[in-house]
């Protein structure tokens, strides 16, 4: 599979993939060919991921696993023990990527306190790569000042055809930070957009596939999720689609700065 900055281009998101049904969906994703699984401490799906990966029987080097540290575990001395608990849930010795899930709400924990523990997790071999999620340009600059340029593998942010986040994406490209796009199909809403429908018709594809193909063609990692086997397969099919210049221009025009995830304790978005 294609990869960006060492991260497989298409991953399987696991928010909502709980209990036996969730484990089945993750197993289905692995059977279809996904080799990148995205979880987080707060999703409560690390156990499902660990059991599905163990059941499928992949050797550790053949699957890329991301987890995210919740702000509750940012305090001095808390991050690494919390990552050990995550690794126990995942039945693994290390994650391929460990992210700060959100900047500390209202700056309650100073940035150096949690970023330095994150770097320590990498030094200890608990994470092969480290990164952040929901960071703005200003926060990325502060993080780079603390950890050094090149330390962050990715910034995982909301990004889809209706929120193309170009200013942030441009900054990340210049800084060598891979964008991981969450909510990449806007929870299926992309199907209602006429411009996306037209590109989909031209490629005999679905709107979700076109949205994912577009984002990957821009160099972004995408992590859609579904609880339905046919959609898990449909989304994986985006890897086979190549868009031409007209398609890219049409997709570019669908941006309308429509953000779905913006908690009041979150950062001031770019
Ligand atoms: N870092 C963060 O703060 C953050 C925030 C949000 C999400 N994430 C990550 O990103 C992943 C994906 O984000 P998301 O779940 O918010 O959004 P998404 O992947 O854009 O949308 C998932 C929703 O779309 C539906 N769907 C999936 N494939 C479809 C298709 N081909 N056609 C039509 N509908 C389809 C699914 O319903 P069915 O299950 O019924 O198919 C599900 O309700 C999460 O699982 C999580 O891993 C990270």
CSV table of C-alpha atoms and ligand atoms in Angstrom, one decimal:
chain,number,residue,atom,x,y,z
A,1,UNK,CA,0.0,0.0,0.0
A,2,UNK,CA,1.1,3.6,-0.6
A,3,UNK,CA,2.3,5.4,2.5
A,4,UNK,CA,3.0,9.0,3.4
A,5,UNK,CA,5.8,9.7,5.8
A,6,UNK,CA,5.9,6.0,6.7
A,7,UNK,CA,2.2,5.9,7.5
A,8,UNK,CA,0.0,3.6,5.3
A,9,UNK,CA,-2.2,5.9,3.2
A,10,UNK,CA,-5.5,4.3,4.1
A,11,UNK,CA,-6.3,3.2,7.6
A,12,UNK,CA,-9.4,1.9,9.4
A,13,UNK,CA,-10.8,4.2,12.1
A,14,UNK,CA,-12.3,2.5,15.1
A,15,UNK,CA,-14.4,5.1,16.9
A,16,UNK,CA,-17.7,3.3,17.6
A,17,UNK,CA,-16.4,-0.2,16.8
A,18,UNK,CA,-17.3,-1.6,20.2
A,19,UNK,CA,-17.6,-5.1,21.6
A,20,UNK,CA,-18.2,-8.2,19.4
A,21,UNK,CA,-19.6,-6.2,16.4
A,22,UNK,CA,-16.7,-3.8,16.6
A,23,UNK,CA,-14.2,-6.6,16.8
A,24,UNK,CA,-15.8,-8.2,13.8
A,25,UNK,CA,-15.6,-5.0,11.8
A,26,UNK,CA,-11.9,-4.6,12.6
A,27,UNK,CA,-11.3,-8.3,11.6
A,28,UNK,CA,-13.3,-7.7,8.4
A,29,UNK,CA,-11.1,-4.6,7.6
A,30,UNK,CA,-8.0,-6.8,8.1
A,31,UNK,CA,-9.4,-9.5,5.8
A,32,UNK,CA,-10.1,-6.9,3.1
A,33,UNK,CA,-6.5,-5.7,3.3
A,34,UNK,CA,-6.4,-2.7,5.7
A,35,UNK,CA,-3.0,-2.8,7.5
A,36,UNK,CA,-3.4,0.5,9.5
A,37,UNK,CA,-5.7,0.7,12.4
A,38,UNK,CA,-6.5,3.9,14.3
A,39,UNK,CA,-7.6,3.9,17.9
A,40,UNK,CA,-7.4,6.1,21.0
A,41,UNK,CA,-7.5,5.7,24.8
A,42,UNK,CA,-10.9,7.4,24.9
A,43,UNK,CA,-12.5,5.4,22.1
A,44,UNK,CA,-12.5,2.3,24.3
A,45,UNK,CA,-11.6,0.2,21.3
A,46,UNK,CA,-8.0,-0.7,22.0
A,47,UNK,CA,-9.1,-4.1,23.4
A,48,UNK,CA,-11.2,-4.7,20.2
A,49,UNK,CA,-8.2,-3.8,18.0
A,50,UNK,CA,-5.8,-6.1,20.0
A,51,UNK,CA,-8.2,-9.0,19.9
A,52,UNK,CA,-9.0,-8.6,16.2
A,53,UNK,CA,-5.3,-8.3,15.2
A,54,UNK,CA,-4.4,-11.3,17.4
A,55,UNK,CA,-7.3,-13.4,15.9
A,56,UNK,CA,-6.3,-12.5,12.3
A,57,UNK,CA,-2.8,-13.7,13.2
A,58,UNK,CA,-0.6,-11.0,11.6
A,59,UNK,CA,3.0,-10.7,12.6
A,60,UNK,CA,3.5,-7.4,14.5
A,61,UNK,CA,5.6,-5.8,11.6
A,62,UNK,CA,2.7,-6.3,9.2
A,63,UNK,CA,0.2,-4.0,10.8
A,64,UNK,CA,0.5,-0.3,11.6
A,65,UNK,CA,-1.3,0.7,14.8
A,66,UNK,CA,-2.0,4.2,16.1
A,67,UNK,CA,-3.3,5.2,19.5
A,68,UNK,CA,-3.8,8.6,21.1
A,69,UNK,CA,-3.2,9.9,24.6
A,70,UNK,CA,-6.1,11.6,26.3
A,71,UNK,CA,-5.5,14.9,28.0
A,72,UNK,CA,-6.4,13.2,31.4
A,73,UNK,CA,-3.1,11.4,31.1
A,74,UNK,CA,-0.9,14.5,30.3
A,75,UNK,CA,0.2,15.3,33.9
A,76,UNK,CA,3.8,14.7,35.0
A,77,UNK,CA,4.5,11.0,35.3
A,78,UNK,CA,1.2,9.9,33.9
A,79,UNK,CA,1.6,9.6,30.1
A,80,UNK,CA,3.9,6.6,29.9
A,81,UNK,CA,2.0,4.5,32.5
A,82,UNK,CA,-1.1,5.2,30.5
A,83,UNK,CA,0.6,4.1,27.3
A,84,UNK,CA,1.6,0.9,29.0
A,85,UNK,CA,-2.1,0.3,29.7
A,86,UNK,CA,-2.9,1.0,26.1
A,87,UNK,CA,-0.2,-1.5,25.0
A,88,UNK,CA,-1.7,-4.1,27.3
A,89,UNK,CA,-5.1,-3.6,25.8
A,90,UNK,CA,-3.6,-3.8,22.3
A,91,UNK,CA,-1.6,-6.9,23.2
A,92,UNK,CA,1.5,-5.2,21.8
A,93,UNK,CA,5.0,-4.1,22.9
A,94,UNK,CA,4.9,-0.9,20.9
A,95,UNK,CA,2.6,1.2,18.8
A,96,UNK,CA,3.7,2.4,15.3
A,97,UNK,CA,2.4,5.9,16.1
A,98,UNK,CA,1.4,7.6,19.4
A,99,UNK,CA,-0.5,10.9,19.2
A,100,UNK,CA,-1.5,13.6,21.6
A,101,UNK,CA,-5.2,13.4,21.0
A,102,UNK,CA,-6.1,17.1,21.7
A,103,UNK,CA,-4.1,20.0,23.0
A,104,UNK,CA,-4.6,20.3,26.7
A,105,UNK,CA,-8.0,22.0,27.2
A,106,UNK,CA,-7.6,25.6,28.3
A,107,UNK,CA,-3.8,24.9,28.4
A,108,UNK,CA,-4.3,23.3,31.8
A,109,UNK,CA,-1.2,21.1,31.4
A,110,UNK,CA,1.7,23.1,29.9
A,111,UNK,CA,2.7,21.8,26.4
A,112,UNK,CA,6.3,20.8,27.4
A,113,UNK,CA,5.0,18.6,30.2
A,114,UNK,CA,3.1,16.3,27.9
A,115,UNK,CA,5.2,16.6,24.8
A,116,UNK,CA,8.4,15.7,26.6
A,117,UNK,CA,6.7,12.6,28.0
A,118,UNK,CA,5.6,11.7,24.5
A,119,UNK,CA,9.2,12.0,23.2
A,120,UNK,CA,10.3,9.8,26.1
A,121,UNK,CA,7.8,7.1,25.0
A,122,UNK,CA,9.6,7.0,21.6
A,123,UNK,CA,13.0,6.9,23.2
A,124,UNK,CA,11.8,4.0,25.4
A,125,UNK,CA,10.7,2.2,22.2
A,126,UNK,CA,7.0,2.2,23.2
A,127,UNK,CA,6.2,4.2,20.0
A,128,UNK,CA,8.0,4.0,16.7
A,129,UNK,CA,6.7,7.5,15.8
A,130,UNK,CA,5.0,10.3,17.6
A,131,UNK,CA,2.7,13.0,16.6
A,132,UNK,CA,-0.3,15.2,17.5
A,133,UNK,CA,-4.0,15.6,16.7
A,134,UNK,CA,-6.2,18.7,16.5
A,135,UNK,CA,-3.1,21.0,16.6
A,136,UNK,CA,-3.2,24.4,15.0
A,137,UNK,CA,-0.3,26.1,13.2
A,138,UNK,CA,0.5,28.1,16.3
A,139,UNK,CA,0.5,24.9,18.5
A,140,UNK,CA,2.6,23.1,15.9
A,141,UNK,CA,5.2,25.8,16.0
A,142,UNK,CA,5.3,25.6,19.8
A,143,UNK,CA,5.6,21.8,19.6
A,144,UNK,CA,8.5,22.1,17.1
A,145,UNK,CA,10.3,24.5,19.4
A,146,UNK,CA,10.0,22.0,22.2
A,147,UNK,CA,10.8,18.8,20.4
A,148,UNK,CA,12.8,20.0,17.4
A,149,UNK,CA,11.8,20.1,13.7
A,150,UNK,CA,11.1,16.7,12.2
A,151,UNK,CA,10.0,15.2,15.5
A,152,UNK,CA,6.3,15.0,14.6
A,153,UNK,CA,5.3,12.4,12.1
A,154,UNK,CA,1.7,13.6,11.7
A,155,UNK,CA,-1.0,16.0,12.7
A,156,UNK,CA,-4.4,14.2,12.6
A,157,UNK,CA,-7.1,16.7,12.0
A,158,UNK,CA,-10.7,17.0,10.6
A,159,UNK,CA,-10.3,17.2,6.9
A,160,UNK,CA,-12.7,16.3,4.1
A,161,UNK,CA,-14.1,17.8,0.9
A,162,UNK,CA,-16.2,20.3,2.8
A,163,UNK,CA,-13.3,21.3,5.2
A,164,UNK,CA,-10.1,21.3,3.2
A,165,UNK,CA,-8.1,23.1,5.8
A,166,UNK,CA,-5.6,24.4,3.2
A,167,UNK,CA,-3.7,26.9,5.4
A,168,UNK,CA,-2.9,24.2,8.0
A,169,UNK,CA,-2.2,21.6,5.3
A,170,UNK,CA,0.2,24.0,3.6
A,171,UNK,CA,2.1,24.6,6.8
A,172,UNK,CA,2.3,20.9,7.5
A,173,UNK,CA,3.7,20.2,4.0
A,174,UNK,CA,6.4,22.8,4.4
A,175,UNK,CA,7.3,21.4,7.9
A,176,UNK,CA,7.4,17.8,6.7
A,177,UNK,CA,4.4,16.8,8.9
A,178,UNK,CA,2.1,14.3,7.2
A,179,UNK,CA,-1.6,15.2,7.4
A,180,UNK,CA,-3.9,12.4,8.6
A,181,UNK,CA,-7.5,13.3,7.7
A,182,UNK,CA,-10.2,12.2,10.1
A,183,UNK,CA,-13.9,12.2,9.3
A,184,UNK,CA,-12.7,12.0,5.6
A,185,UNK,CA,-16.1,11.2,4.1
A,186,UNK,CA,-17.9,13.7,6.4
A,187,UNK,CA,-19.8,10.7,7.8
A,188,UNK,CA,-21.2,9.9,4.4
A,189,UNK,CA,-22.5,13.4,3.7
A,190,UNK,CA,-20.2,13.6,0.7
A,191,UNK,CA,-22.8,11.5,-1.2
A,192,UNK,CA,-25.2,14.5,-1.2
A,193,UNK,CA,-22.8,16.9,-3.1
A,194,UNK,CA,-23.6,17.3,-6.8
A,195,UNK,CA,-19.9,18.0,-7.8
A,196,UNK,CA,-18.7,14.9,-6.0
A,197,UNK,CA,-21.5,12.8,-7.5
A,198,UNK,CA,-20.4,13.9,-11.0
A,199,UNK,CA,-16.8,12.9,-10.5
A,200,UNK,CA,-18.1,9.6,-9.0
A,201,UNK,CA,-20.3,8.9,-12.0
A,202,UNK,CA,-17.3,9.5,-14.3
A,203,UNK,CA,-15.2,6.9,-12.5
A,204,UNK,CA,-18.1,4.5,-11.9
A,205,UNK,CA,-17.3,4.9,-8.2
A,206,UNK,CA,-19.1,6.1,-5.1
A,207,UNK,CA,-18.9,9.6,-3.6
A,208,UNK,CA,-17.1,8.2,-0.5
A,209,UNK,CA,-14.5,6.5,-2.7
A,210,UNK,CA,-13.9,9.8,-4.6
A,211,UNK,CA,-13.5,11.8,-1.4
A,212,UNK,CA,-10.9,9.3,-0.1
A,213,UNK,CA,-9.1,9.1,-3.4
A,214,UNK,CA,-9.0,12.9,-3.6
A,215,UNK,CA,-7.5,13.3,-0.1
A,216,UNK,CA,-4.9,10.5,-0.8
A,217,UNK,CA,-4.0,12.2,-4.1
A,218,UNK,CA,-3.2,15.3,-2.1
A,219,UNK,CA,-0.8,13.3,0.0
A,220,UNK,CA,-3.1,12.9,3.1
A,221,UNK,CA,-3.5,9.7,5.1
A,222,UNK,CA,-7.2,8.9,5.4
A,223,UNK,CA,-8.9,6.8,8.2
A,224,UNK,CA,-12.6,6.2,7.4
A,225,UNK,CA,-14.7,3.8,9.5
A,226,UNK,CA,-17.8,1.8,9.0
A,227,UNK,CA,-19.6,-1.0,10.9
A,228,UNK,CA,-20.7,-2.5,7.6
A,229,UNK,CA,-18.6,-5.0,5.6
A,230,UNK,CA,-19.7,-3.7,2.2
A,231,UNK,CA,-18.7,-0.1,3.1
A,232,UNK,CA,-15.4,-1.2,4.7
A,233,UNK,CA,-14.6,-2.8,1.3
A,234,UNK,CA,-16.0,0.1,-0.7
A,235,UNK,CA,-13.8,2.6,1.1
A,236,UNK,CA,-10.7,0.3,0.6
A,237,UNK,CA,-11.5,0.5,-3.1
A,238,UNK,CA,-10.5,4.2,-3.1
A,239,UNK,CA,-6.9,3.0,-3.4
A,240,UNK,CA,-7.6,2.0,-7.0
A,241,UNK,CA,-8.9,5.4,-8.2
A,242,UNK,CA,-6.8,8.0,-9.9
A,243,UNK,CA,-8.3,11.5,-10.4
A,244,UNK,CA,-7.3,13.7,-13.3
A,245,UNK,CA,-6.8,17.5,-13.3
A,246,UNK,CA,-10.5,18.2,-14.0
A,247,UNK,CA,-11.6,15.9,-11.2
A,248,UNK,CA,-9.1,17.6,-8.8
A,249,UNK,CA,-10.4,21.0,-9.7
A,250,UNK,CA,-14.0,19.9,-9.2
A,251,UNK,CA,-13.1,18.4,-5.8
A,252,UNK,CA,-11.3,21.6,-4.8
A,253,UNK,CA,-14.4,23.6,-5.3
A,254,UNK,CA,-16.4,21.6,-2.7
A,255,UNK,CA,-14.6,23.3,0.2
A,256,UNK,CA,-17.0,25.4,2.4
A,257,UNK,CA,-15.2,25.5,5.7
A,258,UNK,CA,-17.7,23.2,7.3
A,259,UNK,CA,-16.3,21.8,10.5
A,260,UNK,CA,-18.2,19.1,12.5
A,261,UNK,CA,-15.9,18.6,15.5
A,262,UNK,CA,-15.3,21.8,17.5
A,263,UNK,CA,-15.7,21.4,21.2
A,264,UNK,CA,-15.8,24.6,23.1
A,265,UNK,CA,-12.6,23.6,25.0
A,266,UNK,CA,-10.8,23.0,21.7
A,267,UNK,CA,-8.2,25.3,20.2
A,268,UNK,CA,-8.8,28.4,18.0
A,269,UNK,CA,-8.8,26.8,14.6
A,270,UNK,CA,-6.8,28.2,11.7
B,1,LIG,N1,-8.3,12.7,16.3
B,1,LIG,C1,-9.6,12.9,16.5
B,1,LIG,O1,-9.9,13.8,17.3
B,1,LIG,C2,-10.6,12.2,15.7
B,1,LIG,C3,-12.0,12.7,15.7
B,1,LIG,C4,-12.9,11.9,14.9
B,1,LIG,C5,-12.5,10.8,14.3
B,1,LIG,N2,-11.3,10.3,14.4
B,1,LIG,C6,-10.9,9.0,13.7
B,1,LIG,O2,-11.3,9.1,12.4
B,1,LIG,C7,-12.1,7.9,12.1
B,1,LIG,C8,-13.2,8.3,11.1
B,1,LIG,O3,-13.9,9.4,11.5
B,1,LIG,P1,-15.5,9.5,11.6
B,1,LIG,O4,-16.0,8.2,12.1
B,1,LIG,O5,-15.8,10.7,12.5
B,1,LIG,O6,-16.0,9.8,10.2
B,1,LIG,P2,-16.1,9.1,8.7
B,1,LIG,O7,-15.2,8.0,8.6
B,1,LIG,O8,-16.1,10.3,7.8
B,1,LIG,O9,-17.6,8.6,8.7
B,1,LIG,C9,-18.0,7.4,9.4
B,1,LIG,C10,-19.5,7.3,9.2
B,1,LIG,O10,-19.8,7.3,7.8
B,1,LIG,C11,-20.6,6.1,7.5
B,1,LIG,N3,-19.9,5.5,6.3
B,1,LIG,C12,-18.8,4.8,6.2
B,1,LIG,N4,-18.5,4.5,5.0
B,1,LIG,C13,-19.5,4.9,4.2
B,1,LIG,C14,-19.7,4.9,2.8
B,1,LIG,N5,-18.9,4.3,2.0
B,1,LIG,N6,-20.9,5.5,2.4
B,1,LIG,C15,-21.7,6.1,3.2
B,1,LIG,N7,-21.5,6.2,4.6
B,1,LIG,C16,-20.4,5.6,5.0
B,1,LIG,C17,-20.5,5.2,8.7
B,1,LIG,O11,-21.7,4.6,9.0
B,1,LIG,P3,-21.9,3.0,9.0
B,1,LIG,O12,-21.1,2.5,10.1
B,1,LIG,O13,-23.4,2.8,9.2
B,1,LIG,O14,-21.4,2.5,7.7
B,1,LIG,C18,-20.1,6.1,9.8
B,1,LIG,O15,-21.3,6.6,10.5
B,1,LIG,C19,-12.7,7.6,13.5
B,1,LIG,O16,-13.2,6.2,13.6
B,1,LIG,C20,-11.5,7.8,14.4
B,1,LIG,O17,-10.6,6.7,14.3
B,1,LIG,C21,-10.3,11.0,15.1
